[in-house]
CSV table of C-alpha atoms in Angstrom, one decimal:
chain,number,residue,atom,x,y,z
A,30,UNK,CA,0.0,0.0,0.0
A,31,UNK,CA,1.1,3.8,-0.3
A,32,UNK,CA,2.3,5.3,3.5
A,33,UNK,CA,0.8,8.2,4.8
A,34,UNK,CA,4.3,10.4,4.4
A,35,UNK,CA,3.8,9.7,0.4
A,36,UNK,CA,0.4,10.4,-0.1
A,37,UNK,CA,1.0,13.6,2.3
A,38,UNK,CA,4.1,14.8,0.0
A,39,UNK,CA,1.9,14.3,-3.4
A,40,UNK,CA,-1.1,16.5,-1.7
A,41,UNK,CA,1.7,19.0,-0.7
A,42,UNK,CA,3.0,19.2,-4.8
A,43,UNK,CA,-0.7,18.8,-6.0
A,44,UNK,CA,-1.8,22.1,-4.0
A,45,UNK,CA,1.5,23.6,-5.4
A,46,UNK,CA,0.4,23.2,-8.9
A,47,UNK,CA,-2.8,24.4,-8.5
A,48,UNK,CA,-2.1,27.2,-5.9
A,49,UNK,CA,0.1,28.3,-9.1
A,50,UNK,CA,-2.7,27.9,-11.4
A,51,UNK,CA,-5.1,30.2,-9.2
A,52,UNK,CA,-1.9,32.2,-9.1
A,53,UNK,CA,-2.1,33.1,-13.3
A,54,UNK,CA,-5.8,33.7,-12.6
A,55,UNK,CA,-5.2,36.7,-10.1
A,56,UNK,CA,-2.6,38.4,-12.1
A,57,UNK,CA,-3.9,37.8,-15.3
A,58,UNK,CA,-7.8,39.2,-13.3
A,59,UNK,CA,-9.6,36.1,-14.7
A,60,UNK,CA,-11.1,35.1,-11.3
A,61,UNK,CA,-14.3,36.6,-10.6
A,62,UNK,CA,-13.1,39.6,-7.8
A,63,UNK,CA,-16.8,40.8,-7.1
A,64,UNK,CA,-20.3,39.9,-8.4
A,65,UNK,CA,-19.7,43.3,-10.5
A,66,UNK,CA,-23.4,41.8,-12.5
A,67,UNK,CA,-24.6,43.3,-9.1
A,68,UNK,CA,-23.7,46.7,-10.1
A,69,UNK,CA,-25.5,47.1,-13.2
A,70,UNK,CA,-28.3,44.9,-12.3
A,71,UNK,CA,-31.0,47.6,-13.3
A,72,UNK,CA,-33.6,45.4,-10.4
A,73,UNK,CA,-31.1,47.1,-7.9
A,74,UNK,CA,-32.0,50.3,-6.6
A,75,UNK,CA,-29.3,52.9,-5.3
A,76,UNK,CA,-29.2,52.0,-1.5
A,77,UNK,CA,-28.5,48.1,-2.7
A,78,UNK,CA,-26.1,49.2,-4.7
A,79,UNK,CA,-24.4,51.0,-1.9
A,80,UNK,CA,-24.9,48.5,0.8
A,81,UNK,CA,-23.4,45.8,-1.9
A,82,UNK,CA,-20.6,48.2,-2.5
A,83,UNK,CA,-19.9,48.4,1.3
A,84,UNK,CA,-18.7,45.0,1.9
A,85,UNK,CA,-15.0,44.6,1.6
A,86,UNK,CA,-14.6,43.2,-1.2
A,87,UNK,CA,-11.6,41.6,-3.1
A,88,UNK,CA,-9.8,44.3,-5.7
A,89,UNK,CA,-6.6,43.2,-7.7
A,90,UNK,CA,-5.3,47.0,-6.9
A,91,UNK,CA,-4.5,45.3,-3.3
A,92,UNK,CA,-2.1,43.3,-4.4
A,93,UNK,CA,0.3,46.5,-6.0
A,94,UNK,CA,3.1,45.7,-3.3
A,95,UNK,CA,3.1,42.2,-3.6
A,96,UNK,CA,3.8,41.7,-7.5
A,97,UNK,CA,6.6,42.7,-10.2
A,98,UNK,CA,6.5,41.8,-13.8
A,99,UNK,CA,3.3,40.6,-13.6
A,100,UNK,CA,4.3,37.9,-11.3
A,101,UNK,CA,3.6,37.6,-7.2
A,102,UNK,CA,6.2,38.2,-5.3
A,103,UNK,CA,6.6,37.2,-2.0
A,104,UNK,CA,8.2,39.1,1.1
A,105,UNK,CA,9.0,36.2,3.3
A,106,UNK,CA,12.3,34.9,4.4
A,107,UNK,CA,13.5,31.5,4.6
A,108,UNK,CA,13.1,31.5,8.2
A,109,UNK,CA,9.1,32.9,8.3
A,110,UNK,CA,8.9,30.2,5.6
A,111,UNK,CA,10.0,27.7,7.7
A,112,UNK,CA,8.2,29.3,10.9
A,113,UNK,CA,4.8,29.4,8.8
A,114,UNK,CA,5.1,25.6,7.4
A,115,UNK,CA,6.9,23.4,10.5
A,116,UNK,CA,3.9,25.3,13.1
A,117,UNK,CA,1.0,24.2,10.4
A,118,UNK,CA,-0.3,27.7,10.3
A,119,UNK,CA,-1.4,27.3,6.7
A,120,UNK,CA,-3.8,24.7,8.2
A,121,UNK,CA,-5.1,27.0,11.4
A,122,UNK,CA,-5.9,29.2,8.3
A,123,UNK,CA,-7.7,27.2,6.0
A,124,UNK,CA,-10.4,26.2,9.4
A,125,UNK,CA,-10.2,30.0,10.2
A,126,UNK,CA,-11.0,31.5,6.4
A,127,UNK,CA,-13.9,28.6,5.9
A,128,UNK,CA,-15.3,29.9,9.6
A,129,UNK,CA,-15.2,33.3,8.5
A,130,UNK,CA,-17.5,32.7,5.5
A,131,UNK,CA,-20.2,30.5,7.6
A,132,UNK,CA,-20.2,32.9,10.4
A,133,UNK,CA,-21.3,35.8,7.9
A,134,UNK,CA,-23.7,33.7,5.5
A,135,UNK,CA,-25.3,32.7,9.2
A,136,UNK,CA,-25.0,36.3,10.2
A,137,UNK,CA,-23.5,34.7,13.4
A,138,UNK,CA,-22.4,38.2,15.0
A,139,UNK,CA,-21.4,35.9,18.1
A,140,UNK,CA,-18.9,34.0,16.7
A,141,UNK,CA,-17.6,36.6,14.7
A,142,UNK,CA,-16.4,38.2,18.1
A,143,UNK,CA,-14.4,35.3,19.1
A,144,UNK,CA,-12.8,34.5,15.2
A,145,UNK,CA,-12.1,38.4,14.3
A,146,UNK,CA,-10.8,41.4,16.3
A,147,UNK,CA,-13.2,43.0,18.3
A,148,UNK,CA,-12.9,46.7,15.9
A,149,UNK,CA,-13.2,44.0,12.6
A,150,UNK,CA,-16.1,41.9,13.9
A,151,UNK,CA,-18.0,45.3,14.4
A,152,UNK,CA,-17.4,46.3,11.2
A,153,UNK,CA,-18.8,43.4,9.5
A,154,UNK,CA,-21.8,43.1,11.7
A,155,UNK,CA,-22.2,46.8,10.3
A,156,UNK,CA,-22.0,45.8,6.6
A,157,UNK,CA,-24.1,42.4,7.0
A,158,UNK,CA,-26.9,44.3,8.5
A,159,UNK,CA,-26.9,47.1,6.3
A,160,UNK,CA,-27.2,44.1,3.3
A,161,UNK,CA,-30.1,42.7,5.2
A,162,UNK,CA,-31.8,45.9,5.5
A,163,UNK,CA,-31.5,46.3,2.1
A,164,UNK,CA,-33.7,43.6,0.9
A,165,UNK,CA,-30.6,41.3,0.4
A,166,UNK,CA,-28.6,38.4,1.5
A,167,UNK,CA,-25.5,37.4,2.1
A,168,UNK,CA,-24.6,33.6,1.7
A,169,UNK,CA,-22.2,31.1,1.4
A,170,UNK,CA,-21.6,28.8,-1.9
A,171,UNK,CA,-19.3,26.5,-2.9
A,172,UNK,CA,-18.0,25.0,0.8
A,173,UNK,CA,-14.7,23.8,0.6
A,174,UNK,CA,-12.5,22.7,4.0
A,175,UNK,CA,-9.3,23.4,2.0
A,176,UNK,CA,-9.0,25.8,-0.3
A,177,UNK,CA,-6.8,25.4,-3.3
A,178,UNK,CA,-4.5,28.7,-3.4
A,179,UNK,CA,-2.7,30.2,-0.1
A,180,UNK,CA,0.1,32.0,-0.4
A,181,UNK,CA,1.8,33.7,2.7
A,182,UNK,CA,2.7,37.4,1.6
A,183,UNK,CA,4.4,39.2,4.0
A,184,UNK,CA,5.1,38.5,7.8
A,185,UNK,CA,5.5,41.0,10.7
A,186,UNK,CA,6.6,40.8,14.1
A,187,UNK,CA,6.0,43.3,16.5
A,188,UNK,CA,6.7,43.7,20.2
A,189,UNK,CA,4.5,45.3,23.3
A,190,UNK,CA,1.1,45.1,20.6
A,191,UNK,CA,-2.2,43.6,21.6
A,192,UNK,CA,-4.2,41.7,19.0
A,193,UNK,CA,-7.2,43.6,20.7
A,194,UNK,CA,-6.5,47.4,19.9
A,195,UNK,CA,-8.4,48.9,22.5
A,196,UNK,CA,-5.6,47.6,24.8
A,197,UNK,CA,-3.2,49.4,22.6
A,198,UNK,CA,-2.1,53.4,23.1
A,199,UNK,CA,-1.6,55.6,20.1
A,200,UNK,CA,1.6,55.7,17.8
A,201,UNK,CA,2.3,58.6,20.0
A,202,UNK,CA,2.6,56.5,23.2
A,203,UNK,CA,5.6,54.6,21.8
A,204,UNK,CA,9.2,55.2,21.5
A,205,UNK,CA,9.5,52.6,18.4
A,206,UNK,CA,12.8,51.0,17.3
A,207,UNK,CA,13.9,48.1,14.5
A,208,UNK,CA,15.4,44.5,16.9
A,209,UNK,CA,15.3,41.3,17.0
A,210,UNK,CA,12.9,38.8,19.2
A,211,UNK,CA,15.7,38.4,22.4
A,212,UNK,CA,18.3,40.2,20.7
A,213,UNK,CA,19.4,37.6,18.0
A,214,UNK,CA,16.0,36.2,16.4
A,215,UNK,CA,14.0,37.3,13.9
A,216,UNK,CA,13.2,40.8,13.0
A,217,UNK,CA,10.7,42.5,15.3
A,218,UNK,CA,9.3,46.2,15.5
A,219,UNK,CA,9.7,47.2,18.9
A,220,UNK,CA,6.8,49.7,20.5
A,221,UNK,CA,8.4,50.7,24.3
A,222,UNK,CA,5.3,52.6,26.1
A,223,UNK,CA,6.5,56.0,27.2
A,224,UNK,CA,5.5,56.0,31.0
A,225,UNK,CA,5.6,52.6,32.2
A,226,UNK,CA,3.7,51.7,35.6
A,227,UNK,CA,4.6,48.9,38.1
A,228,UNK,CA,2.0,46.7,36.9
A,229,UNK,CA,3.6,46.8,33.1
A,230,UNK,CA,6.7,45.3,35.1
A,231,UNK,CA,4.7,42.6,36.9
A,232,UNK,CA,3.3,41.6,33.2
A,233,UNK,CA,6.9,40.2,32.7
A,234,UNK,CA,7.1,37.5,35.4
A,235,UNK,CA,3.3,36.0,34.7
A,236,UNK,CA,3.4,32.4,33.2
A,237,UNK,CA,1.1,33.7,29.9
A,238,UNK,CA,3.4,36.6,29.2
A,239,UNK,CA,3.1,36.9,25.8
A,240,UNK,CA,4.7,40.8,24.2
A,241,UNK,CA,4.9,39.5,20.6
A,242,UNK,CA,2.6,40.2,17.8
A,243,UNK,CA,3.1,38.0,15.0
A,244,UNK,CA,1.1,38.9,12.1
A,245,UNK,CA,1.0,36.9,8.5
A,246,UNK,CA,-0.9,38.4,5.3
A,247,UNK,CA,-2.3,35.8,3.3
A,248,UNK,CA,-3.7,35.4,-0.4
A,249,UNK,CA,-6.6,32.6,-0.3
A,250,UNK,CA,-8.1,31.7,-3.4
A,251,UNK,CA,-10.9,29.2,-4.2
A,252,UNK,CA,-14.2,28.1,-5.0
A,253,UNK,CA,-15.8,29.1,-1.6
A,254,UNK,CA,-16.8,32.5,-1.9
A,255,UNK,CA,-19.9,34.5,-0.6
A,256,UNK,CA,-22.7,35.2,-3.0
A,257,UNK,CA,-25.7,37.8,-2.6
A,258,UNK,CA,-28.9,36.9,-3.1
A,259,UNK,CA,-32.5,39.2,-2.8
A,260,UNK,CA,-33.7,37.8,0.3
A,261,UNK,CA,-37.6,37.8,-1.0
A,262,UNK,CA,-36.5,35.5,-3.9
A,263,UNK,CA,-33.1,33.3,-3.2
A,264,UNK,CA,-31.8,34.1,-6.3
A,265,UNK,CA,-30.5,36.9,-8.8
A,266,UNK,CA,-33.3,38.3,-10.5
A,267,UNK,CA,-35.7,35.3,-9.5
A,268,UNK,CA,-33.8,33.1,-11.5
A,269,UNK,CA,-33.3,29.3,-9.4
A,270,UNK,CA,-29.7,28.7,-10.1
A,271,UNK,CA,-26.6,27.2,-8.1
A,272,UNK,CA,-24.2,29.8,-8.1
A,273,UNK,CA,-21.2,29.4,-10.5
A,274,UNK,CA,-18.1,27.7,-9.7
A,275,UNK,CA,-15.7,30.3,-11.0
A,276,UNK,CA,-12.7,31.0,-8.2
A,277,UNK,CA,-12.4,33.9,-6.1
A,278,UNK,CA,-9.9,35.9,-3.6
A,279,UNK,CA,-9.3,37.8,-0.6
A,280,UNK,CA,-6.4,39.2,1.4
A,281,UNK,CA,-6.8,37.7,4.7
A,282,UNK,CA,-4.5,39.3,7.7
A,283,UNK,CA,-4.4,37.0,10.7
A,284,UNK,CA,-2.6,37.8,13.8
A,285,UNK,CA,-1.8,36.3,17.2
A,286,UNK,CA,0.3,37.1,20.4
A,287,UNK,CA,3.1,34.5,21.2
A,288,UNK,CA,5.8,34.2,23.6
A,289,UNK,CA,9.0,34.7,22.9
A,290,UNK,CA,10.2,31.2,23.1
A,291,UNK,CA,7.6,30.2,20.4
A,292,UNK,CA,9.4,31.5,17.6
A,293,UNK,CA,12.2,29.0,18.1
A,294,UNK,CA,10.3,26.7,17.7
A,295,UNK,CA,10.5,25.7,14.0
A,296,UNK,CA,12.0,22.5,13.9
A,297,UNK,CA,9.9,19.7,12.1
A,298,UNK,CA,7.9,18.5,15.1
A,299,UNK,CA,4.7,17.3,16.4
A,300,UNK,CA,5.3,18.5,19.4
A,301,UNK,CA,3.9,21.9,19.1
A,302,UNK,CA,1.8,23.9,21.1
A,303,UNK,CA,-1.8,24.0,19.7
A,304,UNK,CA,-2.2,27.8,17.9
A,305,UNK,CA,-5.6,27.5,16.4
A,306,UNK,CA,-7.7,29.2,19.4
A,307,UNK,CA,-5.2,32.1,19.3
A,308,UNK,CA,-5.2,33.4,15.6
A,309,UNK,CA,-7.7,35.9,15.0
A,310,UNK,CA,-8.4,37.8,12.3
A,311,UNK,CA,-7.7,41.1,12.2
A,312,UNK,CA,-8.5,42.7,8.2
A,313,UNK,CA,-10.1,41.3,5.2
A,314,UNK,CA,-9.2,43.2,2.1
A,315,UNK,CA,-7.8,46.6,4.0
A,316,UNK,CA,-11.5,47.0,4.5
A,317,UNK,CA,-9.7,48.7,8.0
A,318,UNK,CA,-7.3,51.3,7.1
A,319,UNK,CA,-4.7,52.0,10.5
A,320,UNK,CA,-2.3,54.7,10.4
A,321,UNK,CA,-0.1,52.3,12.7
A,322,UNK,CA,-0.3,49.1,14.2
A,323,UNK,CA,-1.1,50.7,17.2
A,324,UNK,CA,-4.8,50.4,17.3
A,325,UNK,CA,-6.1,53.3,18.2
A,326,UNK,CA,-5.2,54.9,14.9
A,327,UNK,CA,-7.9,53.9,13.2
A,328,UNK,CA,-9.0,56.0,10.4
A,329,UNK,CA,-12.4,55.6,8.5
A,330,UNK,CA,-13.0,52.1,6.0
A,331,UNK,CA,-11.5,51.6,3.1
A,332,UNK,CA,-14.4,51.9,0.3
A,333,UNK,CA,-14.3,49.9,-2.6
A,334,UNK,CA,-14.3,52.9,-5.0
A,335,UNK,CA,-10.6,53.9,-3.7
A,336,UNK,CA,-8.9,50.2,-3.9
């Protein structure tokens, strides 16, 4: 019979191939980026249009720093490579990104709270109810667990940030500095609070000290995508169809805080700690423009119009 480590290095080159394929069909903007039909759909009166358009959607223009030559290009190193594959983020991803699409097709506000960031989870409660309000629906088609294109883009580690931004100060509050994760590991932006109190101190010594930021942007491409629907009659313009197979994208920023320990950690073992429950999601699309990664800068949403 065929072992397990074969079959697992011939799924590993088949999702190469066609994470390349999906690849061609970003840069060459064959994939279906929006249901643009929705925009000149003449049944559509201006407020749909406008709650439609308020969604973060995918645009190709996000991906301007991330390509040359009409190729992607990459920012990772060889170590957030390694990091990235030997911790089996991609895989925390993939249960994440298919979450994130049930949760809004069930309009599942709740669980958005506990997958997203608390300033992202609001905005997307915002946009799903001003689609419902509308006279339309937002749902799910095409489930798929794994999803055939997801290409890390760029990694960054930061130090003394919260995943949950209202814990954050502004840029302001922070003497920032370029080092490394205890002096010789990877690159890390370091945020030092101006005035610290005693209690910052005491932070240091508790067991589930945890100052670093890690944060991974993420290209995901598939057949899973949501699709809007009038609510009174299931379907675009009352016609019963399934909705069409053809792939789409979004850029998917997830984030988690981690010990410092964790990110020497890359060796090819089992014997990880379990980072699932910890990744959150934190922007879909730059629908959430911050002047900083200190979260209090938040400025207003991007709209589609300016991608």
């Amino acid at each position: 019979g065929i072992n397990a480590e074969y079959m697992g290095q011939l799924r590993i080159m088949l999702c190469k191939r066609i994470s390349q394929s999906y690849i061609k069909l970003v840069l060459g903007r064959s994939i279906t980026f929006t249901t643009s039909t929705t925009l000149t759909d003449s049944s559509l009166n201006n407020e749909q249009i406008e709650a439609f358009k308020g969604f973060p959607w995918f645009t190709p223009a996000l991906l301007k720093d991330y390509t040359k030559n009409d190729s992607l290009v990459s920012k990772l190193t060889s170590y957030e490579r390694r990091f990235i594959k030997n911790r089996e983020c991609l895989d925390d991803f993939h249960v994440l990104y298919r979450e994130l699409h049930q949760w809004c097709a069930n309009c599942d506000f709740r669980g958005l709270t506990f997958l997203c960031e608390s300033k992202l989870a609001t905005h997307l409660a915002q946009k799903i109810r001003q689609i419902h309000l509308k006279g339309l629906e937002l749902e799910m088609a095409n489930l798929t667990a794994i999803q055939p294109m997801m290409e890390p883009l760029e990694v960054e580690i930061f130090k003394n940030l919260h995943i949950d931004r209202s814990q954050n100060g502004n840029e302001s509050d922070y003497t920032i500095h370029k080092d490394r994760v205890f002096g010789f590991g990877p690159k890390c932006t370091v945020y030092r609070p101006k005035k610290q109190n005693f209690g910052d101190w005491l932070n240091i010594i508790e067991s589930n000290y945890k100052p670093y930021l890690l944060r991974v942007k993420v290209l995901i491409g598939g057949p899973m995508k949501f699709d809007l629907r009038f609510k009174s009659e299931k379907a675009w313009n009352g016609q019963n169809k399934e909705p069409d197979a053809k792939p789409s994208c979004n850029l998917i920023q997830f984030e988690i805080n981690l010990k410092g320990n964790e990110f020497f950690r890359v060796g090819p073992t089992k014997m990880k700690s379990p980072l699932l429950r910890d990744w959150r999601i934190t922007d879909i699309n730059n629908c959430l423009l911050y002047t900083s990664p200190s979260p209090r800068d938040l400025s207003t949403s991007r709209m589609p119009s300016s991608a």
